[in-house]
CSV table of C-alpha atoms and ligand atoms in Angstrom, one decimal:
chain,number,residue,atom,x,y,z
A,5,MET,CA,-24.9,-2.1,-24.7
A,6,LYS,CA,-25.1,0.6,-22.1
A,7,SER,CA,-26.6,-0.6,-18.8
A,8,SER,CA,-29.5,2.0,-19.0
A,9,LEU,CA,-30.6,0.7,-22.4
A,10,LYS,CA,-30.1,-2.9,-21.3
A,11,ILE,CA,-32.5,-2.4,-18.3
A,12,THR,CA,-35.1,-0.8,-20.6
A,13,VAL,CA,-34.9,-3.5,-23.3
A,14,ILE,CA,-35.2,-6.3,-20.7
A,15,TYR,CA,-38.2,-4.5,-19.1
A,16,ALA,CA,-40.0,-4.0,-22.5
A,17,LEU,CA,-39.3,-7.5,-23.9
A,18,SER,CA,-40.3,-9.3,-20.8
A,19,GLY,CA,-43.5,-7.2,-20.4
A,20,ILE,CA,-44.5,-7.8,-24.1
A,21,LEU,CA,-43.7,-11.5,-23.9
A,22,TRP,CA,-45.7,-11.8,-20.8
A,23,ILE,CA,-48.8,-10.1,-22.4
A,24,LEU,CA,-48.5,-12.2,-25.5
A,25,LEU,CA,-48.0,-15.5,-23.8
A,26,SER,CA,-50.5,-15.0,-21.0
A,27,ASP,CA,-53.2,-14.1,-23.6
A,28,LYS,CA,-52.4,-17.0,-25.9
A,29,LEU,CA,-52.5,-19.3,-23.0
A,30,LEU,CA,-55.9,-18.0,-21.8
A,31,LEU,CA,-57.4,-18.2,-25.3
A,32,TRP,CA,-56.1,-21.8,-25.7
A,33,ILE,CA,-57.8,-22.8,-22.5
A,34,ILE,CA,-61.2,-20.9,-23.1
A,35,ARG,CA,-61.4,-20.9,-27.0
A,36,ASP,CA,-64.1,-18.2,-27.2
A,37,LYS,CA,-64.3,-16.0,-30.4
A,38,ASN,CA,-65.6,-12.8,-28.7
A,39,LEU,CA,-63.1,-13.2,-26.0
A,40,ALA,CA,-60.4,-13.5,-28.7
A,41,GLU,CA,-61.3,-10.1,-30.2
A,42,MET,CA,-61.3,-8.5,-26.9
A,43,SER,CA,-58.1,-10.1,-26.0
A,44,TYR,CA,-56.4,-8.6,-29.1
A,45,ILE,CA,-57.4,-5.1,-28.1
A,46,GLN,CA,-56.2,-5.8,-24.6
A,47,THR,CA,-52.9,-7.1,-26.0
A,48,LEU,CA,-52.4,-3.9,-28.0
A,49,LYS,CA,-53.2,-1.8,-25.0
A,50,GLY,CA,-50.7,-3.8,-22.9
A,51,ILE,CA,-48.0,-3.5,-25.5
A,52,PHE,CA,-48.6,0.3,-25.8
A,53,TYR,CA,-48.4,0.6,-22.0
A,54,VAL,CA,-45.2,-1.4,-21.6
A,55,THR,CA,-43.5,0.5,-24.5
A,56,PHE,CA,-44.5,3.8,-23.0
A,57,THR,CA,-43.3,3.0,-19.5
A,58,ALA,CA,-40.1,1.5,-20.9
A,59,LEU,CA,-39.4,4.8,-22.7
A,60,LEU,CA,-40.1,6.7,-19.4
A,61,LEU,CA,-37.8,4.3,-17.6
A,62,PHE,CA,-35.1,4.8,-20.2
A,63,PHE,CA,-35.1,8.6,-19.7
A,64,LEU,CA,-35.2,8.3,-15.9
A,65,VAL,CA,-32.3,5.9,-15.8
A,66,ILE,CA,-30.3,8.0,-18.3
A,67,SER,CA,-30.8,11.2,-16.2
A,68,TYR,CA,-30.0,9.3,-13.0
A,69,HIS,CA,-26.8,8.0,-14.6
A,70,ARG,CA,-25.8,11.4,-15.8
A,71,LYS,CA,-26.2,12.9,-12.3
A,72,LEU,CA,-24.3,10.0,-10.7
A,73,ASN,CA,-21.5,10.3,-13.2
A,74,GLU,CA,-21.2,14.1,-12.4
A,75,LYS,CA,-21.1,13.3,-8.7
A,76,ILE,CA,-18.4,10.6,-9.2
A,77,ARG,CA,-16.3,13.0,-11.4
A,78,SER,CA,-16.5,15.8,-8.8
A,79,LEU,CA,-15.6,13.4,-6.0
A,80,GLU,CA,-12.7,12.1,-8.0
A,81,GLN,CA,-11.4,15.7,-8.5
A,82,LEU,CA,-11.8,16.4,-4.8
A,83,ASN,CA,-10.0,13.2,-3.9
A,84,LEU,CA,-7.1,14.1,-6.3
A,85,LYS,CA,-6.9,17.6,-4.8
A,86,LEU,CA,-6.9,16.2,-1.3
A,87,SER,CA,-4.2,13.6,-2.0
A,88,GLN,CA,-2.1,16.3,-3.7
A,89,SER,CA,-2.4,18.7,-0.7
A,90,ASN,CA,-1.7,15.7,1.6
A,91,SER,CA,1.5,14.8,-0.2
A,92,GLU,CA,2.5,18.5,-0.4
A,93,LEU,CA,2.1,18.7,3.4
A,94,GLU,CA,4.1,15.5,3.9
A,95,GLN,CA,6.8,16.9,1.7
A,96,TYR,CA,6.8,20.1,3.6
A,97,ALA,CA,7.1,18.3,7.0
A,98,TYR,CA,9.9,16.2,5.5
A,99,ILE,CA,11.8,19.2,4.2
A,100,ALA,CA,11.2,21.3,7.3
A,101,SER,CA,12.3,18.5,9.7
A,102,HIS,CA,15.2,17.5,7.5
A,103,ASP,CA,16.6,21.1,7.1
A,104,LEU,CA,16.1,21.9,10.8
A,105,GLN,CA,18.4,19.0,11.9
A,106,GLU,CA,21.6,20.6,10.8
A,107,PRO,CA,21.2,24.1,12.4
A,108,LEU,CA,20.1,22.3,15.6
A,109,ARG,CA,23.2,20.0,15.6
A,110,VAL,CA,25.5,23.0,15.0
A,111,THR,CA,23.8,25.1,17.8
A,112,SER,CA,24.2,22.2,20.2
A,113,SER,CA,27.9,21.6,19.4
A,114,LEU,CA,28.6,25.4,19.6
A,115,LEU,CA,27.1,25.5,23.0
A,116,GLN,CA,29.2,22.5,24.1
A,117,ARG,CA,32.4,24.2,22.7
A,118,LEU,CA,31.5,27.4,24.5
A,119,LYS,CA,31.2,25.6,27.8
A,120,LEU,CA,34.4,23.7,27.2
A,121,LYS,CA,36.5,26.6,26.0
A,122,TYR,CA,35.2,29.5,28.2
A,123,GLY,CA,33.7,27.5,31.1
A,124,ASN,CA,36.2,28.6,33.6
A,125,GLN,CA,35.5,32.3,32.9
A,126,LEU,CA,31.7,31.9,33.4
A,127,GLU,CA,29.6,32.2,36.5
A,128,GLU,CA,27.5,29.3,37.8
A,129,GLN,CA,24.3,31.0,36.5
A,130,ALA,CA,25.8,31.1,33.0
A,131,HIS,CA,26.7,27.4,33.2
A,132,ARG,CA,23.1,26.6,34.1
A,133,TYR,CA,21.8,28.6,31.2
A,134,ILE,CA,24.1,26.8,28.8
A,135,ASP,CA,23.2,23.4,30.2
A,136,LEU,CA,19.5,24.3,29.8
A,137,SER,CA,20.0,25.4,26.3
A,138,ILE,CA,21.9,22.2,25.4
A,139,GLU,CA,19.1,20.1,27.0
A,140,ASN,CA,16.4,22.0,25.1
A,141,THR,CA,18.3,21.8,21.8
A,142,SER,CA,18.6,18.0,22.2
A,143,ARG,CA,14.9,17.7,23.0
A,144,MET,CA,14.2,19.7,19.9
A,145,ARG,CA,16.5,17.5,17.9
A,146,LYS,CA,14.6,14.4,19.1
A,147,PHE,CA,11.3,16.1,18.1
A,148,VAL,CA,12.6,16.9,14.7
A,149,LYS,CA,14.0,13.4,14.2
A,150,ASP,CA,10.7,11.8,15.1
A,151,LEU,CA,8.8,14.2,12.9
A,152,LEU,CA,11.0,13.3,10.1
A,153,GLU,CA,10.3,9.6,10.9
A,154,PHE,CA,6.6,10.3,10.9
A,155,SER,CA,6.7,12.1,7.5
A,156,LYS,CA,8.8,9.3,6.0
A,157,VAL,CA,6.2,6.6,6.8
A,158,GLY,CA,5.2,4.9,3.5
A,159,SER,CA,7.4,7.2,1.4
A,160,THR,CA,9.7,4.3,0.4
A,161,PRO,CA,7.5,1.7,-1.2
A,162,GLU,CA,7.8,-1.7,0.6
A,163,ALA,CA,6.2,-4.9,-0.7
A,164,PRO,CA,4.3,-7.1,1.7
A,165,VAL,CA,6.1,-10.3,2.6
A,166,GLU,CA,5.5,-13.3,4.8
A,167,VAL,CA,6.6,-12.4,8.3
A,168,ALA,CA,7.0,-14.9,11.2
A,169,LEU,CA,6.1,-12.9,14.2
A,170,GLU,CA,8.4,-14.9,16.4
A,171,GLU,CA,11.4,-13.9,14.4
A,172,LEU,CA,10.4,-10.2,14.2
A,173,LEU,CA,9.8,-10.2,17.9
A,174,LEU,CA,13.3,-11.6,18.5
A,175,GLU,CA,14.8,-8.6,16.6
A,176,ILE,CA,12.6,-6.1,18.6
A,177,ARG,CA,13.7,-7.7,21.9
A,178,GLN,CA,17.3,-7.3,20.9
A,179,ASP,CA,16.7,-3.6,20.1
A,180,LEU,CA,15.0,-3.2,23.5
A,181,ASP,CA,17.3,-5.5,25.3
A,182,LYS,CA,18.6,-3.0,27.9
A,183,ARG,CA,15.1,-1.8,28.9
A,184,ILE,CA,13.8,-5.4,29.1
A,185,SER,CA,16.5,-6.6,31.4
A,186,GLU,CA,16.4,-3.4,33.5
A,187,SER,CA,12.7,-3.6,34.1
A,188,LYS,CA,12.7,-7.5,34.4
A,189,ALA,CA,9.9,-7.5,31.8
A,190,HIS,CA,8.3,-10.8,30.8
A,191,ILE,CA,7.2,-10.9,27.1
A,192,VAL,CA,5.2,-13.7,25.7
A,193,LEU,CA,4.0,-14.5,22.2
A,194,ASN,CA,0.9,-16.6,21.8
A,195,GLY,CA,1.5,-19.3,19.1
A,196,THR,CA,3.9,-18.8,16.2
A,197,PRO,CA,1.7,-16.8,13.8
A,198,GLN,CA,2.7,-15.8,10.2
A,199,VAL,CA,1.3,-12.7,8.6
A,200,VAL,CA,1.8,-11.0,5.3
A,201,ALA,CA,2.8,-7.4,5.7
A,202,GLU,CA,5.4,-4.7,5.0
A,203,ARG,CA,8.1,-6.0,7.4
A,204,ILE,CA,9.7,-2.7,8.3
A,205,GLN,CA,6.4,-1.0,9.0
A,206,LEU,CA,5.1,-3.9,11.0
A,207,LYS,CA,8.3,-3.8,13.1
A,208,GLN,CA,7.8,-0.1,13.6
A,209,ILE,CA,4.3,-0.6,15.0
A,210,LEU,CA,5.2,-3.5,17.3
A,211,SER,CA,8.4,-1.8,18.5
A,212,ASN,CA,6.4,1.3,19.4
A,213,LEU,CA,3.7,-0.7,21.2
A,214,LEU,CA,6.2,-2.9,23.0
A,215,SER,CA,8.4,0.0,24.1
A,216,ASN,CA,5.3,1.9,25.4
A,217,ALA,CA,4.3,-1.3,27.4
A,218,LEU,CA,7.8,-1.2,29.1
A,219,LYS,CA,7.8,2.6,29.5
A,220,TYR,CA,4.4,3.1,31.0
A,221,ALA,CA,4.6,0.1,33.4
A,222,THR,CA,3.0,0.3,36.9
A,223,PRO,CA,5.6,1.6,39.3
A,224,GLY,CA,7.2,-1.2,41.3
A,225,GLN,CA,5.8,-3.9,39.1
A,226,ALA,CA,7.6,-5.9,36.4
A,227,PRO,CA,6.0,-5.4,33.0
A,228,GLN,CA,4.0,-8.5,31.7
A,229,VAL,CA,3.5,-8.2,28.0
A,230,THR,CA,1.5,-10.6,25.9
A,231,ILE,CA,1.4,-10.5,22.1
A,232,HIS,CA,-1.5,-12.4,20.5
A,233,ALA,CA,-2.3,-12.9,16.8
A,234,SER,CA,-5.5,-14.2,15.2
A,235,GLU,CA,-7.0,-14.1,11.8
A,236,ASN,CA,-10.2,-14.4,9.8
A,237,ALA,CA,-10.9,-14.5,6.1
A,238,ALA,CA,-10.4,-10.7,5.7
A,239,GLU,CA,-7.6,-9.7,8.1
A,240,TRP,CA,-5.0,-10.5,10.8
A,241,GLN,CA,-5.5,-9.0,14.2
A,242,ILE,CA,-2.6,-8.5,16.5
A,243,SER,CA,-2.9,-7.4,20.1
A,244,VAL,CA,-0.3,-6.2,22.6
A,245,GLN,CA,-1.5,-6.5,26.2
A,246,ASP,CA,0.3,-5.0,29.2
A,247,ASN,CA,-0.2,-4.7,33.0
A,248,GLY,CA,0.9,-1.1,33.0
A,249,MET,CA,-0.7,2.2,34.2
A,250,GLY,CA,-3.6,2.0,31.7
A,251,ILE,CA,-5.3,4.9,30.0
A,252,ALA,CA,-8.7,6.4,30.9
A,253,PRO,CA,-11.3,6.0,28.1
A,254,THR,CA,-11.5,9.8,27.5
A,255,TYR,CA,-8.0,9.8,26.1
A,256,HIS,CA,-8.3,6.7,23.8
A,257,GLN,CA,-8.6,8.8,20.6
A,258,ARG,CA,-6.3,11.6,21.6
A,259,ILE,CA,-3.2,9.5,22.1
A,260,PHE,CA,-3.1,8.5,18.4
A,261,GLU,CA,-2.7,12.2,17.4
A,262,LEU,CA,0.7,13.8,16.7
A,263,PHE,CA,2.5,15.1,19.8
A,264,GLN,CA,-0.2,14.1,22.3
A,265,ARG,CA,1.2,12.7,25.5
A,266,LEU,CA,-0.5,11.9,28.8
A,267,HIS,CA,2.8,11.3,30.7
A,268,ALA,CA,4.9,14.4,30.2
A,269,ALA,CA,7.3,13.8,33.2
A,270,PRO,CA,11.0,13.7,32.1
A,271,GLU,CA,11.3,10.0,33.3
A,272,TYR,CA,8.9,9.0,30.6
A,273,GLY,CA,11.0,10.4,27.7
A,274,GLY,CA,9.2,10.6,24.4
A,275,THR,CA,7.7,13.0,21.8
A,276,GLY,CA,4.2,11.7,21.4
A,277,ILE,CA,4.8,10.4,17.9
A,278,GLY,CA,5.0,6.6,18.3
A,279,LEU,CA,1.2,5.9,18.3
A,280,ALA,CA,0.7,8.5,15.5
A,281,ILE,CA,3.2,6.6,13.3
A,282,ALA,CA,1.4,3.3,14.2
A,283,ARG,CA,-1.9,4.8,13.1
A,284,LYS,CA,-0.5,6.3,9.9
A,285,ILE,CA,0.8,2.9,8.9
A,286,THR,CA,-2.4,1.0,9.7
A,287,ASP,CA,-4.4,3.8,7.8
A,288,LYS,CA,-2.1,3.3,4.8
A,289,TRP,CA,-2.8,-0.5,4.9
A,290,GLY,CA,-6.5,0.1,5.2
A,291,GLY,CA,-6.5,-1.5,8.7
A,292,ARG,CA,-7.4,-0.1,12.1
A,293,ILE,CA,-5.7,0.5,15.5
A,294,TRP,CA,-7.5,0.9,18.8
A,295,LEU,CA,-7.2,0.0,22.5
A,296,GLU,CA,-9.1,-1.3,25.5
A,297,SER,CA,-7.9,0.2,28.7
A,298,ASP,CA,-8.7,2.1,31.9
A,299,ALA,CA,-6.5,4.0,34.4
A,300,GLY,CA,-4.7,1.5,36.6
A,301,LYS,CA,-6.0,-1.5,34.7
A,302,GLY,CA,-3.3,-2.1,32.0
A,303,SER,CA,-3.9,-1.7,28.3
A,304,VAL,CA,-4.6,-3.9,25.3
A,305,PHE,CA,-3.6,-2.3,21.9
A,306,TYR,CA,-5.1,-3.9,18.8
A,307,PHE,CA,-4.3,-3.4,15.2
A,308,THR,CA,-5.4,-5.2,12.0
A,309,ILE,CA,-3.6,-6.0,8.7
A,310,PRO,CA,-6.1,-6.5,5.8
A,311,LYS,CA,-5.4,-9.5,3.6
A,312,ASN,CA,-6.6,-8.0,0.4
A,313,ARG,CA,-5.3,-4.4,-0.2
A,314,SER,CA,-6.9,-2.3,-2.9
B,417,ADP,P1,5.4,8.8,23.6
B,417,ADP,O1,5.5,7.5,24.2
B,417,ADP,O2,6.6,9.2,22.9
B,417,ADP,O3,4.9,9.9,24.5
B,417,ADP,P2,3.2,7.7,22.0
B,417,ADP,O4,2.6,8.3,20.8
B,417,ADP,O5,3.9,6.4,21.8
B,417,ADP,O6,4.3,8.8,22.4
B,417,ADP,O7,2.2,7.6,23.1
B,417,ADP,C1,1.3,8.7,23.4
B,417,ADP,C2,0.9,8.7,24.9
B,417,ADP,O8,0.0,7.6,25.1
B,417,ADP,C3,2.0,8.5,25.8
B,417,ADP,O9,2.7,9.7,26.1
B,417,ADP,C4,1.4,7.9,27.0
B,417,ADP,O10,0.9,8.9,27.9
B,417,ADP,C5,0.2,7.1,26.4
B,417,ADP,N1,0.5,5.6,26.3
B,417,ADP,C6,1.0,5.0,25.2
B,417,ADP,N2,1.1,3.7,25.4
B,417,ADP,C7,0.7,3.5,26.7
B,417,ADP,C8,0.6,2.3,27.5
B,417,ADP,N3,0.9,1.1,27.1
B,417,ADP,N4,0.2,2.5,28.8
B,417,ADP,C9,-0.1,3.7,29.3
B,417,ADP,N5,-0.1,4.8,28.5
B,417,ADP,C10,0.4,4.7,27.3
C-alpha cells in the first residue's frame, strides 16, 4: 500500500474506533436511554467528520508527494548533469596534461642539444636565455606532471583495506629519507593505529602533509612532526602536527585550492597541488580535511576517514 493511503487509512480507522469505543464505554457506565440516542447521532457526526478529514488528508498528502517527487527527479537530473560535466572536466585536464608532457620534454631536450652543440658560438646573453628557457620548461613539466596526478585521483578504483599506519609511515619515511636526514627531522607516531582506507590514496595524503611539514619548517629549527590517530563510531581522524612556520587563519581555506601557494620563493619548490590532491581524496571518501595554525606557531592538519562509505 502507498504510504499516503496508509497514513489516511490509519488516521480514519483509529478516529472511528476511538469514537465507537469511547461512546460505548460512556453508555456502559451511565446506562441512560436518552443519552444513548444522542450518542448515536454524535457517533454518526464523528464518523462523518473523521471520514471527511481523512479524505482531505489523503489529497493533501498525495499532492505533497507529487511535488516532492518532482523536486527529487529534477535534483537527480541536475546531479547527473553535474557529475557528467565534472568527469568531462577531469578527462579534459587529464588529456591536456598528458598530451602537453611530450612537447615539453622535446622542447627541453632540444634546448639542451642547442646549448651542447652550438654553445661555443653563442654569446653569454644567449646562454642565459637558453638556461632560463630550460628552467621554465622544467617548471612547466613539473606543473603538468602534478596536474596529471591531480586529475588521476580516484580514476583507478581502489578497494579500502586494513592499513597499519606504522608500516605506511615507514614507507613514506624511506621515500623522504634524504630530506629527513638533511633537516634532522624528528617524526613520531602516537600509538600503532590501524585504519581501513584506500592505501595508495592514504599514502598520498600523508606523504603530502609530511613533506610539507619538512619543507615549511621554521628556519634554523629541526622539524618536529607528530602523527596522531583516533577514532569514534563513525570515522578515523588523523592529525599531522609540525613546529614549522604556521599559516595565518585568513589563508586556511585558500591553501586547499589548486595552484595556491603562500611560499613562492624558489627554495620552497612546489606547485601548490599537494593539499588540493589531499582535499580531493578526502572529498571522494566523504571525509574532511582542515587545519589549526597561525603564523609562527606551527600547524596541525587534520583529516577524517569515514567508516561507512555510501
Ligand atoms: P606546495 O607545497 O607544492 O606549494 P601544497 O598544496 O602542498 O603545495 O601547499 C600549499 C601552500 O600551503 C604551500 O605553498 C605553503 O605556502 C602552505 N603550506 C602547506 N603546508 C604547510 C605547513 N605545514 N606549514 C606552513 N605552510 C604550509
